């Protein structure tokens, strides 16, 4: 008799009982989903936001307290209800996708056949806007397509954005909004401002084209000209569930030098090095802690995506190159420290950096521990 | 009337209904936990493993199918039941902590007052072994403490392991197992083998001292001498829920050059660079995608831990230094490529690396997308 057979015999009854309990849980989840759908309709009809953080935190607090009374793990119960609420929000956000802040407005997506362009086109179409697309081989029709447009969104590679803005702007009405979605803002916005005398808005959606819900996704918004005239676009993003963060083009670019430039450069170089050394990914994964697996996932993720996107980000501005040079120089300094076996300097540096990270470290431990837990749970 | 008041009025009934459904779910979870506890007792009494992958996958498969029938998201339902099962396993693993594979054996933990040593001491004590500790200031009592020991585990810094093995070995019985838990294996094991003529076992637990359950945690096991004599230790780890992976000391070290050496070096240098440039962590987090947040969490996590651990890993062997030098050189090559604006080479390199990653990329996208989802859900 194998272990499995033995288990089956000994545990058969208990398993049927578990199956029956789980059935009841599923039925309750289904009833819950119906109530939530009703809530979604009420919110939509009354122009109320999908995400109501105070109510959610309150709910979690109460469920944890109940869990403790029942000798259940509050951590497990919080996880379960966060999962349920996120799923509810995504469903409600889909309902809200139809919400239109500026009914009747005409939207032009330039580069609308690209991955990001298609996504943008999809959002505005679902909300009932009159959306059309202009591709590089349609320029003959620019006059016709740009006529009566209220919002023109440029979804083209960074290095084309300025030029495309200059070609398009003369065909736009003075009060039309000209916006872009590139991942650097200073130069494209300067050229948009120079080309178009009306409202200008810089957008940077902080997510890739595979994202299927805007729920809690971040969009950086850089004011260009006439913020009031542009306000409905920001409100439309919020109505879809996105979180908008305002920043000047310059601040945006400085932050992105690190968040995108440095990070993607380091990730690219790491993956490239693993491949050059022909490291056995499989074997490293078998041996590894969940953190390594998580980090390797980040590297593999980059190489599964469109290289032109990363080329745009890494070959960007002279400031960005300067930052990356500084980074590599600091690595060279560290190699010298290692060559000299200078453990003392390492310990000092470590202490300084740890102090600089300060209270963020606690957050980092908490968040990464949670994700490691989820990784072990799932994979 | 504010938005909140309006919501309260319109949605009050729906909320009470949700609260009542959630109460019922919690009660079912409590009943389920009781059934699972009964299963745990049966497993323990019959020496059956806690983790039964086939049963778990089967359960998930069925729950997903039921979910689809009820128009619930199968993804959400899988998440919920994985959370429930992981929590059950951790509870059962705690029950199994009392399981003793070699009753009556005497265990000596050298360095047992350190963080890892305390953890090891805790496991063996909970299982009913006769455990004692030897610290550096106890060497006067070595004769007495080593007498009759069946398993001596060295939990001291890498660079002391060889020396400690040599001092301890003469006091051990010929058939006692000498084991270590350092993060490199070749040199410590060579010295343990030289010092002790009996069974020798290299262990490398792939998790930190804050881990509170061995469930699904990886321990690399390097055979030294007399694997049969050492087998009970490996079985004991498995009984506690750990996953043991066998590898020669040499292979272990090669893999760890990447998994620990390169990774921790790169993470250290990244954090150090952020602090030198005084980058605003807060602002980068406000702007950033969940991936950046996740990566920054990994960096913050490192600096929240014991620097001596990382010094040991980074200042390790000449082979490791050579690997790190190669890595920094490859970064320098990339900087030259950027300076020359050589996008063509970047695209070629990217394509080569992407091909090398091959099917792992799909796994990476799947796993990282799941974790990003969890990140958005929770934080």
XYZ file of C-alpha atoms in Angstrom, chain B:
379
model
C -23.851 65.822 2.218
C -20.373 64.426 1.533
C -19.608 61.522 -0.776
C -19.047 59.328 2.262
C -22.419 60.124 3.816
C -24.155 59.490 0.526
C -22.359 56.174 0.157
C -23.281 55.212 3.693
C -26.937 55.837 3.089
C -27.143 54.209 -0.292
C -24.938 51.302 0.532
C -25.750 50.580 4.156
C -27.947 47.567 3.451
C -25.540 46.038 1.004
C -22.751 46.422 3.526
C -24.668 44.665 6.288
C -25.315 41.843 3.875
C -21.619 41.635 2.991
C -20.703 41.632 6.679
C -23.095 38.781 7.339
C -21.753 36.736 4.407
C -18.197 37.328 5.604
C -19.142 36.145 9.094
C -20.402 32.912 7.605
C -17.195 32.525 5.580
C -15.130 33.000 8.736
C -17.161 30.396 10.579
C -16.650 27.931 7.748
C -12.923 28.630 7.808
C -12.913 27.863 11.497
C -14.735 24.562 10.936
C -12.334 23.750 8.119
C -9.344 24.439 10.378
C -10.706 21.960 12.912
C -11.065 19.231 10.285
C -7.551 19.949 9.035
C -6.206 19.700 12.591
C -7.748 16.227 12.808
C -6.051 15.311 9.518
C -2.769 16.558 10.960
C -3.096 14.264 13.952
C -3.766 11.280 11.692
C -0.761 12.149 9.523
C 1.485 12.529 12.519
C 0.349 9.237 14.050
C 0.934 7.464 10.737
C 4.187 9.116 9.798
C 2.686 10.715 6.714
C 4.099 13.914 5.206
C 2.313 17.223 5.763
C 2.702 18.359 2.178
C 0.746 16.225 -0.274
C 1.225 18.020 -3.608
C -1.106 15.785 -5.668
C -4.015 16.288 -3.252
C -3.425 20.049 -3.187
C -3.295 20.386 -6.982
C -6.383 18.241 -7.252
C -8.218 20.420 -4.762
C -7.194 23.609 -6.612
C -8.266 22.121 -9.935
C -11.709 21.283 -8.543
C -12.187 24.616 -6.824
C -11.301 26.481 -10.017
C -13.820 24.411 -11.950
C -16.537 25.122 -9.389
C -15.613 28.809 -9.450
C -16.083 28.979 -13.212
C -19.516 27.355 -12.871
C -20.507 30.058 -10.374
C -19.104 32.844 -12.590
C -16.444 33.578 -9.968
C -12.879 34.356 -11.021
C -10.963 31.019 -10.935
C -7.808 33.041 -10.330
C -9.303 34.622 -7.211
C -10.562 31.278 -5.959
C -7.180 29.617 -6.522
C -5.531 32.428 -4.558
C -7.922 32.023 -1.671
C -7.484 28.268 -1.408
C -3.692 28.446 -1.763
C -3.714 30.894 1.147
C -5.889 28.555 3.198
C -3.757 25.494 2.425
C -0.468 27.217 3.134
C -1.818 28.348 6.478
C -2.985 24.780 7.201
C 0.423 23.372 6.283
C 2.194 25.805 8.572
C -0.061 24.714 11.421
C 0.486 21.037 10.644
C 4.215 21.637 10.305
C 4.180 23.045 13.812
C 2.598 19.803 14.982
C 5.248 17.893 13.047
C 7.966 19.910 14.766
C 7.637 17.379 17.575
C 8.419 14.525 15.234
C 11.752 12.937 16.136
C 13.447 10.704 13.578
C 16.217 9.515 15.907
C 14.803 9.477 19.447
C 17.366 9.808 22.185
C 20.079 11.279 19.951
C 22.270 13.989 21.472
C 22.846 17.143 19.432
C 25.529 19.779 19.994
C 25.094 23.197 18.365
C 28.402 25.059 18.220
C 27.643 28.774 18.029
C 24.167 28.027 19.286
C 23.722 31.509 20.730
C 23.870 33.167 17.285
C 20.658 33.839 15.337
C 20.949 30.752 13.128
C 22.227 28.662 16.026
C 19.204 29.568 18.133
C 16.916 28.532 15.297
C 18.643 25.134 14.951
C 18.613 24.660 18.693
C 14.896 25.415 18.707
C 14.048 22.841 16.024
C 15.948 19.993 17.661
C 14.710 20.849 21.143
C 11.085 20.975 19.987
C 11.502 17.505 18.484
C 12.666 16.170 21.846
C 16.381 15.768 21.111
C 18.861 16.225 23.888
C 20.435 19.494 22.688
C 23.305 21.475 24.122
C 25.226 24.545 23.040
C 28.920 25.279 22.850
C 29.979 28.917 22.612
C 33.452 30.353 22.079
C 33.816 31.104 25.800
C 32.781 27.553 26.786
C 35.784 25.787 25.272
C 36.907 24.758 28.734
C 33.849 22.481 28.831
C 34.300 20.988 25.360
C 35.205 17.520 26.681
C 32.047 17.309 28.742
C 29.731 18.831 26.132
C 31.018 16.729 23.219
C 30.770 13.472 25.161
C 28.186 11.106 23.697
C 27.147 13.576 20.975
C 25.537 11.948 17.893
C 25.399 15.114 15.806
C 27.550 18.234 16.094
C 26.405 21.197 14.007
C 28.760 24.118 13.449
C 26.837 27.375 13.209
C 29.746 29.834 13.192
C 30.995 32.368 10.584
C 32.444 30.823 7.389
C 36.010 31.887 8.106
C 35.941 30.193 11.539
C 34.278 26.970 10.473
C 37.464 25.084 9.541
C 39.272 26.066 12.705
C 36.311 25.265 14.945
C 35.958 21.854 13.249
C 39.595 21.114 13.965
C 39.307 22.099 17.605
C 36.120 20.161 18.157
C 36.755 16.954 16.175
C 39.242 15.307 18.583
C 36.524 15.373 21.258
C 33.877 13.657 19.115
C 33.199 9.933 18.981
C 34.273 8.268 15.738
C 30.667 7.656 14.669
C 29.358 11.137 15.538
C 28.151 13.225 12.586
C 30.001 16.499 12.037
C 27.896 19.008 10.078
C 28.025 22.710 9.256
C 25.513 25.283 8.000
C 27.793 27.830 6.306
C 26.970 29.356 2.945
C 30.082 28.071 1.160
C 30.816 24.389 1.283
C 34.137 23.391 -0.384
C 36.662 24.712 2.088
C 34.702 24.131 5.327
C 33.893 20.572 4.260
C 37.463 19.806 3.271
C 38.574 20.862 6.713
C 35.779 18.977 8.464
C 36.741 15.841 6.499
C 40.389 16.335 7.434
C 39.608 16.840 11.107
C 36.992 14.144 11.707
C 37.291 10.527 10.483
C 33.556 9.797 10.882
C 30.386 10.917 9.040
C 30.511 14.472 7.651
C 27.578 16.421 6.231
C 27.419 19.888 4.687
C 24.149 21.773 5.060
C 23.129 25.147 3.684
C 19.687 26.340 4.772
C 18.533 28.745 2.030
C 16.679 31.070 4.376
C 17.408 33.537 7.083
C 17.115 33.245 10.837
C 13.763 35.069 10.839
C 12.005 32.161 9.112
C 9.428 30.711 11.450
C 8.324 27.657 9.493
C 10.436 25.132 7.606
C 7.458 24.401 5.341
C 8.805 24.168 1.745
C 12.070 25.879 2.706
C 15.106 24.657 0.805
C 18.161 23.116 2.465
C 21.107 22.181 0.236
C 22.735 18.943 1.420
C 26.331 18.161 0.413
C 27.495 14.643 1.188
C 30.883 14.556 2.916
C 31.498 11.054 4.258
C 29.211 8.113 5.138
C 25.930 9.359 3.652
C 24.016 6.444 5.212
C 25.224 7.398 8.659
C 24.065 10.969 8.007
C 20.709 9.994 6.500
C 18.631 10.515 9.631
C 19.561 14.189 9.724
C 18.288 14.636 6.164
C 15.119 12.749 7.063
C 14.640 14.919 10.113
C 14.788 18.069 7.963
C 12.233 16.573 5.562
C 9.987 15.613 8.491
C 9.965 19.265 9.514
C 8.684 20.199 6.045
C 11.953 21.327 4.435
C 12.834 20.439 0.834
C 16.361 18.989 0.671
C 18.408 19.384 -2.529
C 21.573 17.276 -2.917
C 24.688 18.828 -4.487
C 28.428 18.349 -4.235
C 30.285 21.046 -2.323
C 31.824 22.246 -5.575
C 28.563 22.500 -7.485
C 26.946 24.188 -4.505
C 29.648 26.835 -4.415
C 29.477 27.495 -8.141
C 25.738 28.025 -7.989
C 26.064 30.205 -4.882
C 28.639 32.430 -6.608
C 25.663 33.625 -8.643
C 22.678 33.108 -6.341
C 24.331 34.752 -3.363
C 27.653 36.358 -4.328
C 26.696 38.187 -7.488
C 23.169 38.979 -6.385
C 24.074 40.343 -2.965
C 26.993 42.298 -4.396
C 24.752 43.923 -7.001
C 22.062 44.670 -4.416
C 24.575 46.137 -1.974
C 26.069 48.353 -4.680
C 22.660 49.519 -5.828
C 21.583 50.566 -2.346
C 24.924 52.222 -1.730
C 24.595 54.211 -4.961
C 21.071 55.394 -4.089
C 22.313 56.612 -0.723
C 25.367 58.360 -2.208
C 23.196 60.216 -4.698
C 20.685 60.941 -1.927
C 17.810 59.796 -4.120
C 14.424 60.479 -2.504
C 13.129 56.972 -1.815
C 9.715 58.340 -0.938
C 9.329 60.198 -4.192
C 10.578 57.290 -6.297
C 8.028 55.058 -4.567
C 5.158 57.453 -5.172
C 5.886 57.453 -8.875
C 6.765 53.925 -9.385
C 5.386 50.746 -10.791
C 4.905 47.823 -8.389
C 8.016 46.200 -9.896
C 10.265 49.045 -8.837
C 8.752 48.958 -5.378
C 9.384 45.246 -5.212
C 12.991 45.719 -6.294
C 13.546 48.514 -3.815
C 12.086 46.263 -1.119
C 14.780 43.699 -1.920
C 17.462 46.343 -1.492
C 15.990 47.678 1.741
C 15.684 44.128 3.024
C 19.399 43.488 2.602
C 20.356 46.589 4.561
C 18.024 45.631 7.395
C 20.060 42.488 8.036
C 23.331 41.497 9.622
C 26.281 42.948 7.636
C 28.689 40.216 8.782
C 26.548 37.671 6.949
C 26.881 39.635 3.721
C 30.568 40.339 4.254
C 31.091 36.577 4.566
C 29.232 35.997 1.321
C 30.763 38.819 -0.705
C 34.361 38.450 0.550
C 34.457 34.752 -0.016
C 36.688 32.922 -2.497
C 39.038 34.038 -5.306
C 36.568 32.409 -7.750
C 33.798 34.624 -6.463
C 35.934 37.765 -6.774
C 36.763 36.765 -10.349
C 33.070 36.412 -11.158
C 32.262 39.836 -9.685
C 35.124 41.427 -11.650
C 33.770 39.886 -14.822
C 30.365 41.321 -13.995
C 31.670 44.850 -13.491
C 33.687 44.609 -16.709
C 30.553 43.674 -18.604
C 28.859 46.767 -17.162
C 31.776 48.897 -18.391
C 31.307 47.454 -21.880
C 27.675 48.441 -21.714
C 28.550 51.991 -20.697
C 30.792 52.248 -23.763
C 27.909 51.035 -25.903
C 25.699 53.761 -24.403
C 28.334 56.472 -24.885
C 28.535 55.586 -28.561
C 24.759 55.572 -28.818
C 25.070 52.085 -30.271
C 21.404 51.055 -30.207
C 22.070 48.335 -32.808
C 24.385 46.407 -30.477
C 21.887 46.803 -27.650
C 19.114 45.306 -29.773
C 21.336 42.403 -30.854
C 22.449 41.688 -27.300
C 18.907 41.901 -26.041
C 17.721 39.396 -28.655
C 20.546 36.973 -27.812
C 19.848 37.110 -24.093
C 16.085 36.808 -24.639
C 16.702 33.675 -26.691
C 18.984 32.284 -24.025
C 16.331 32.840 -21.346
C 13.956 30.911 -23.588
C 10.925 29.337 -21.932
C 11.972 30.687 -18.524
C 10.659 34.073 -19.671
C 7.099 32.774 -19.699
C 7.515 31.475 -16.180
C 9.083 34.788 -15.153
C 6.179 36.787 -16.573
C 3.643 34.481 -14.948
C 5.290 34.528 -11.534
C 6.149 38.208 -11.477
C 2.692 39.194 -12.748
C 1.167 37.189 -9.932
C 3.372 38.914 -7.362
C 2.726 42.363 -8.820
C -0.960 41.577 -8.517
C -0.448 40.619 -4.859
C 1.550 43.794 -4.301
C -1.244 45.972 -5.710
C -3.781 43.996 -3.723
C -1.990 44.432 -0.420
C -0.039 47.683 -0.329
